[in-house]
Amino acid sequence: MAGPPRKPKTSESARAITADLVAVLVAVTDGEPKIMTIAYAGALPSGPFEFKHRSLQSGLRTWVEQQTGHPLGYVEQLYTFADRGRTGDAKSPHSISISYLGLTREDQVGPGSEAHWSGWYEYFPWEDHRAGPPALLGKLLAPRLRAWSKSAPSAALQRERWQRAAITFGFDDREWNEELVLQRYELLYEAALIPEAVRNGNGAAPVVPGRAMTADHRRILATGIARLRAKIKYRPVVFELMPAEFTLLQLQRSVEALAGRLVHKQNFRRLMEQQQLVEETGAIAADTVGRPAKLFRFRHAVLAERAVAGTKLPLSRT
Amino acid sequence: MAGPPRKPKTSESARAITADLVAVLVAVTDGEPKIMTIAYAGALPSGPFEFKHRSLQSGLRTWVEQQTGHPLGYVEQLYTFADRGRTGDAKSPHSISISYLGLTREDQVGPGSEAHWSGWYEYFPWEDHRAGPPALLGKLLAPRLRAWSKSAPSAALQRERWQRAAITFGFDDREWNEELVLQRYELLYEAALIPEAVRNGNGAAPVVPGRAMTADHRRILATGIARLRAKIKYRPVVFELMPAEFTLLQLQRSVEALAGRLVHKQNFRRLMEQQQLVEETGAIAADTVGRPAKLFRFRHAVLAERAVAGTKLPLSRT
DNA sequence: TTAGTTTATGCTCAGGATAAGTATAAGCCA
DNA sequence: TGGCTTATACTTATCCTGAGCATAAACTAA
């Protein structure tokens, strides 16, 4: 091991990169899904990963808790991105983004910082089907995507494009699949219908409603929403977004907020009951309209009792 | 923007790290699931991520194809790890590992290199339930885990430990859940029953069968197996592991190899049929025992026809 | 006081999916 | 020819799921 001191390995530094942590922090307030944003709602909170952190996850928790002043509950890794030119500057240090999904409650977040809660449907207006398919789907997206399909060089490609659009957006009487958030975003990106896709010049292409974000943050957000929409169907994660006590309707509204579609009330209750995910607190909800509802709490025991709790959602077809 | 030339930002380099790509490459040959290994079956293939690669995924494809001499089919990101001390050497450059799952066929892999195909149940003997629960489950694992449970400081903790063991391994007449590969590995790790957990000194603790791997490669493998076992149930990915033409029994055997458990033959065929995942080639399989079977091929059209193809598996309870 | 509105909660029903079993067909080989 | 193996068709019982009907319990406006 002894020997002449060596020069620092500069060849190594050619491969050196930096790592950023990006968080999709979700809360549901008054039946609306929110995400934490910075930079005037134009970016997701992110910070550098430093090696004083024990692990990626603890690094994320550390700075999120610094920013929000409150411990983070459920955390799950989403995806790692590292496309060259992500930052648009070839000279800038190359960076890898490791994204996470985190669940909290809005009222747990302290003041200060530039953090801000934004409704997530501001970024994806076409994803909210709680009041039926949004008008912009048929009025705006369908014709634009049809035009994009027609612009393909061959007839086969034209059909393929429209088929993809129809499947992901539920055109031509197909069913709406709320989990295809990312596929829809990527299709719109490919069709150059959103600002991120036409950012670097290329003229001002026609653009569809929905707020944009820096870099690929909106793509990360789409990934997070898709993951969460899939997860609530087989894991009891909704409860991370609920207060300690809640009525079944409040719980249902939260699920509907995330899924972007309505569920059948009676079936939803039947499911909650037979899976024993909740238990009555004995109290009755105050300040409500209509017949008073029982208050419930999450049965934390289920997490220990079974490994996978199938929290199926009775989604309405209408 | 003009001004005196600045010194290179050495403060930045404090955060500099390197990124490695690690691959779980899966094939199924003669009804046995295999993974590609290097270093005498003691490590997963891995390589540095360099920024000449356009993206993480293309970086992976590039060096996998260099090593195996054949293009890679299905690829999916698994997880990104970055725990400090992963390498055990605090002075070594900090590194992030981004792991991928890739599906191929063994016969597509060219010669040369130190690559080698190993049966994945060599690393996880307790995961193969095709011939019923392995003997070592009741004979070895149950008593060891029972002892570990008993060694907990409090009665409550003791109960909790055994409950976790029982749930993940299916003790006490619980059902075996083939998807909990990672949870089982991590439990054994926590109980210090596998070499990786007692590697850094700590004396020679009792150890359970199953080949170990360098660093956290066996954990990554467990992640990959778990992901694949979950995925075959709702996405038609098995076909990536099959030759162009196959009999339904061969297809079934591949699924069973991955899932580590048997499926009901008649129901399996019904499912394949009604989901229209395969179509007859018209030919009949040669060199078989028993009644000759029709040959089938994957209907690639389904990938375009629907977004999510529910390839449910009719798993046997017996 | 009553009709109307809102939410809560109990119950039924039909269709589909699923697990499992029975039965028969079609090859081979001793 | 009988026995073995695999292929393939069909049946049955059960459970899950979506959907709707009906009733209860509060409030409010006429």
XYZ file of C-alpha atoms in Angstrom, chain B residues 27-306:
280
model
C -33.948 -15.813 -18.716
C -35.898 -19.026 -18.387
C -34.336 -22.151 -19.821
C -35.848 -25.612 -19.570
C -38.298 -24.376 -17.013
C -35.622 -22.914 -14.758
C -35.285 -19.192 -14.046
C -31.744 -17.954 -14.562
C -29.944 -14.717 -13.949
C -26.765 -13.475 -15.488
C -23.891 -13.330 -13.044
C -20.224 -12.474 -13.091
C -17.355 -13.103 -10.675
C -18.014 -16.807 -10.350
C -21.731 -16.353 -9.771
C -20.990 -14.015 -6.893
C -22.139 -10.707 -8.403
C -24.620 -9.167 -10.776
C -23.246 -7.582 -13.924
C -22.667 -3.896 -13.406
C -20.845 -1.039 -14.984
C -20.265 2.655 -14.525
C -22.707 5.125 -15.950
C -20.870 7.423 -18.300
C -22.217 10.562 -19.764
C -21.569 9.542 -23.271
C -24.722 7.533 -22.735
C -27.833 9.364 -23.672
C -29.795 8.131 -20.705
C -29.550 5.638 -17.914
C -31.503 3.072 -19.847
C -29.432 3.417 -22.991
C -26.298 3.217 -20.893
C -27.491 -0.063 -19.514
C -28.403 -1.410 -22.902
C -25.041 -0.427 -24.305
C -22.858 -2.354 -21.956
C -25.206 -5.270 -21.563
C -25.162 -5.694 -25.305
C -21.393 -5.384 -25.279
C -21.173 -8.138 -22.722
C -23.751 -10.483 -24.117
C -23.481 -9.661 -27.775
C -27.226 -9.486 -28.172
C -29.879 -6.777 -27.957
C -31.896 -6.574 -24.788
C -35.663 -6.752 -24.952
C -37.736 -5.556 -22.065
C -35.974 -3.273 -19.603
C -37.386 -1.639 -16.504
C -35.815 0.365 -13.704
C -35.856 -1.272 -10.304
C -34.463 0.903 -7.592
C -31.699 3.325 -6.744
C -29.511 2.648 -3.735
C -27.013 4.929 -2.091
C -26.401 3.951 1.465
C -23.183 5.207 2.879
C -20.769 2.418 3.537
C -22.283 0.292 0.837
C -18.778 -0.523 -0.310
C -17.588 -0.847 3.249
C -14.814 1.611 2.567
C -15.478 5.092 3.830
C -12.628 6.501 1.777
C -13.785 5.103 -1.519
C -15.690 7.379 -3.861
C -19.331 7.464 -2.889
C -21.451 5.692 -5.365
C -25.076 5.405 -6.301
C -26.345 2.168 -7.774
C -29.225 2.295 -10.193
C -30.591 -1.173 -10.762
C -32.548 -2.505 -13.712
C -34.548 -5.569 -14.559
C -34.021 -6.975 -18.040
C -35.613 -9.921 -19.773
C -33.900 -12.041 -22.450
C -33.349 -15.595 -23.474
C -30.282 -17.552 -22.585
C -29.622 -18.681 -26.125
C -29.443 -15.076 -27.229
C -26.287 -14.516 -25.234
C -23.035 -14.721 -27.056
C -19.887 -16.382 -25.776
C -16.913 -14.803 -24.081
C -16.690 -12.588 -21.039
C -16.977 -13.860 -17.547
C -20.746 -13.844 -17.760
C -22.538 -16.929 -16.607
C -26.135 -17.983 -16.129
C -27.083 -19.141 -12.650
C -30.364 -20.531 -11.426
C -31.948 -17.898 -9.249
C -33.154 -20.393 -6.677
C -29.503 -21.072 -5.824
C -29.626 -17.693 -4.129
C -33.105 -18.094 -2.673
C -33.772 -21.804 -2.079
C -36.774 -20.989 0.077
C -38.511 -19.258 -2.826
C -39.178 -22.356 -4.934
C -42.535 -23.850 -3.975
C -43.244 -25.680 -7.203
C -42.839 -29.000 -5.482
C -44.550 -27.832 -2.342
C -42.971 -25.836 0.474
C -39.227 -26.602 0.569
C -38.144 -28.754 3.483
C -35.686 -26.157 4.709
C -38.563 -23.799 5.434
C -39.924 -25.840 8.295
C -36.724 -27.586 9.223
C -34.313 -24.695 9.256
C -35.873 -21.310 8.757
C -38.802 -21.657 11.117
C -36.713 -22.688 14.160
C -34.031 -20.084 13.427
C -36.568 -17.344 13.068
C -38.348 -18.574 16.165
C -35.084 -18.309 18.078
C -34.489 -14.836 16.708
C -37.991 -13.804 17.777
C -37.383 -15.114 21.258
C -34.196 -13.098 21.526
C -36.122 -9.825 21.404
C -35.972 -7.805 24.619
C -39.703 -7.553 25.317
C -42.621 -9.927 24.990
C -44.370 -7.521 22.643
C -41.354 -7.334 20.401
C -41.039 -11.079 20.455
C -44.582 -11.467 19.261
C -44.112 -8.826 16.612
C -41.017 -10.501 15.238
C -42.669 -13.876 14.976
C -45.740 -12.360 13.379
C -43.607 -10.778 10.701
C -41.827 -14.049 10.115
C -45.075 -15.971 9.970
C -46.653 -13.533 7.523
C -43.722 -13.337 5.145
C -42.826 -17.031 5.212
C -46.307 -18.440 5.581
C -45.814 -20.132 8.942
C -48.705 -21.021 11.250
C -50.864 -22.142 8.333
C -50.757 -18.796 6.626
C -50.799 -18.642 2.883
C -47.541 -18.402 1.004
C -47.291 -15.105 -0.846
C -44.749 -15.466 -3.603
C -44.375 -11.721 -4.044
C -42.763 -11.060 -0.676
C -39.289 -11.991 -1.884
C -37.675 -8.786 -0.676
C -39.427 -8.791 2.678
C -38.246 -12.333 3.314
C -34.675 -11.489 2.397
C -34.691 -8.437 4.600
C -36.117 -10.360 7.505
C -33.354 -12.954 7.220
C -30.862 -10.131 6.979
C -32.237 -8.514 10.081
C -32.124 -11.835 11.884
C -28.481 -12.156 10.813
C -29.140 -15.531 9.232
C -27.396 -14.809 5.956
C -23.732 -14.150 5.253
C -24.200 -10.593 4.010
C -25.497 -9.545 7.408
C -22.561 -10.900 9.370
C -19.900 -10.128 6.823
C -18.066 -7.413 8.720
C -16.846 -9.438 11.648
C -19.510 -10.034 14.265
C -18.350 -13.624 14.421
C -19.724 -16.539 12.516
C -23.437 -16.488 13.135
C -25.643 -19.391 12.117
C -26.336 -19.203 8.453
C -29.049 -20.484 6.207
C -28.634 -22.143 2.774
C -28.497 -19.969 -0.313
C -25.528 -18.503 -2.125
C -24.470 -15.013 -1.131
C -23.361 -12.169 -3.375
C -21.088 -9.145 -3.149
C -22.296 -5.898 -1.682
C -26.080 -5.697 -1.792
C -26.449 -7.581 -5.034
C -28.592 -10.267 -3.500
C -30.937 -7.604 -2.230
C -31.142 -6.168 -5.716
C -31.850 -9.612 -7.075
C -34.626 -10.054 -4.540
C -36.088 -6.743 -5.666
C -35.991 -7.895 -9.262
C -37.612 -11.240 -8.576
C -40.340 -9.613 -6.545
C -41.032 -7.082 -9.271
C -41.152 -9.747 -11.937
C -43.418 -12.015 -9.919
C -45.826 -9.140 -9.447
C -45.620 -8.029 -13.042
C -46.378 -11.309 -14.788
C -49.790 -11.169 -13.207
C -50.959 -8.106 -15.044
C -48.596 -7.527 -17.939
C -47.717 -9.942 -20.730
C -43.987 -9.887 -20.020
C -43.475 -13.655 -19.886
C -43.346 -13.683 -23.640
C -40.056 -11.798 -23.576
C -38.590 -14.936 -22.083
C -40.115 -17.360 -24.594
C -38.933 -18.446 -28.019
C -40.985 -17.307 -30.999
C -43.145 -20.434 -30.894
C -44.057 -22.473 -27.880
C -46.677 -24.806 -26.516
C -49.053 -23.681 -23.819
C -47.400 -26.048 -21.387
C -43.999 -24.509 -22.028
C -45.513 -21.108 -21.405
C -47.095 -22.358 -18.229
C -43.810 -23.875 -17.049
C -42.084 -20.539 -17.542
C -44.690 -18.742 -15.510
C -44.402 -21.355 -12.793
C -40.641 -21.050 -12.823
C -40.866 -17.340 -12.162
C -43.705 -17.486 -9.670
C -42.155 -20.406 -7.838
C -45.500 -22.166 -7.635
C -47.818 -24.231 -9.780
C -50.809 -23.010 -11.718
C -53.981 -24.851 -12.638
C -53.444 -26.020 -16.186
C -56.995 -25.803 -17.482
C -57.595 -22.394 -16.001
C -54.292 -21.138 -17.313
C -55.318 -22.110 -20.828
C -58.726 -20.568 -20.466
C -57.114 -17.316 -19.414
C -54.659 -17.261 -22.300
C -57.494 -17.927 -24.666
C -60.027 -15.440 -23.453
C -57.436 -12.694 -23.224
C -56.274 -13.475 -26.725
C -52.661 -13.177 -25.736
C -51.589 -15.979 -28.057
C -52.570 -17.357 -31.426
C -52.002 -20.733 -33.017
C -49.227 -20.993 -35.542
C -50.909 -23.961 -37.151
C -47.936 -26.172 -36.443
C -47.711 -28.991 -33.945
C -44.892 -29.411 -31.495
C -42.531 -32.223 -32.343
C -40.425 -34.233 -29.915
C -42.957 -34.287 -27.125
C -44.351 -36.936 -24.888
C -48.064 -37.557 -24.729
C -50.618 -36.034 -27.018
C -49.001 -33.556 -29.405
C -49.573 -29.920 -28.527
C -50.361 -27.032 -30.807
C -47.723 -24.377 -31.185
C -48.581 -20.816 -30.324
C -47.034 -17.444 -30.744
C -47.508 -14.214 -28.840
C -50.039 -11.856 -30.370
C -47.939 -8.687 -30.430
C -51.024 -6.794 -31.471
C -52.376 -6.865 -27.914
C -49.678 -4.416 -26.876
C -51.221 -1.875 -29.207
C -54.835 -2.883 -28.643
C -54.935 -2.281 -24.964
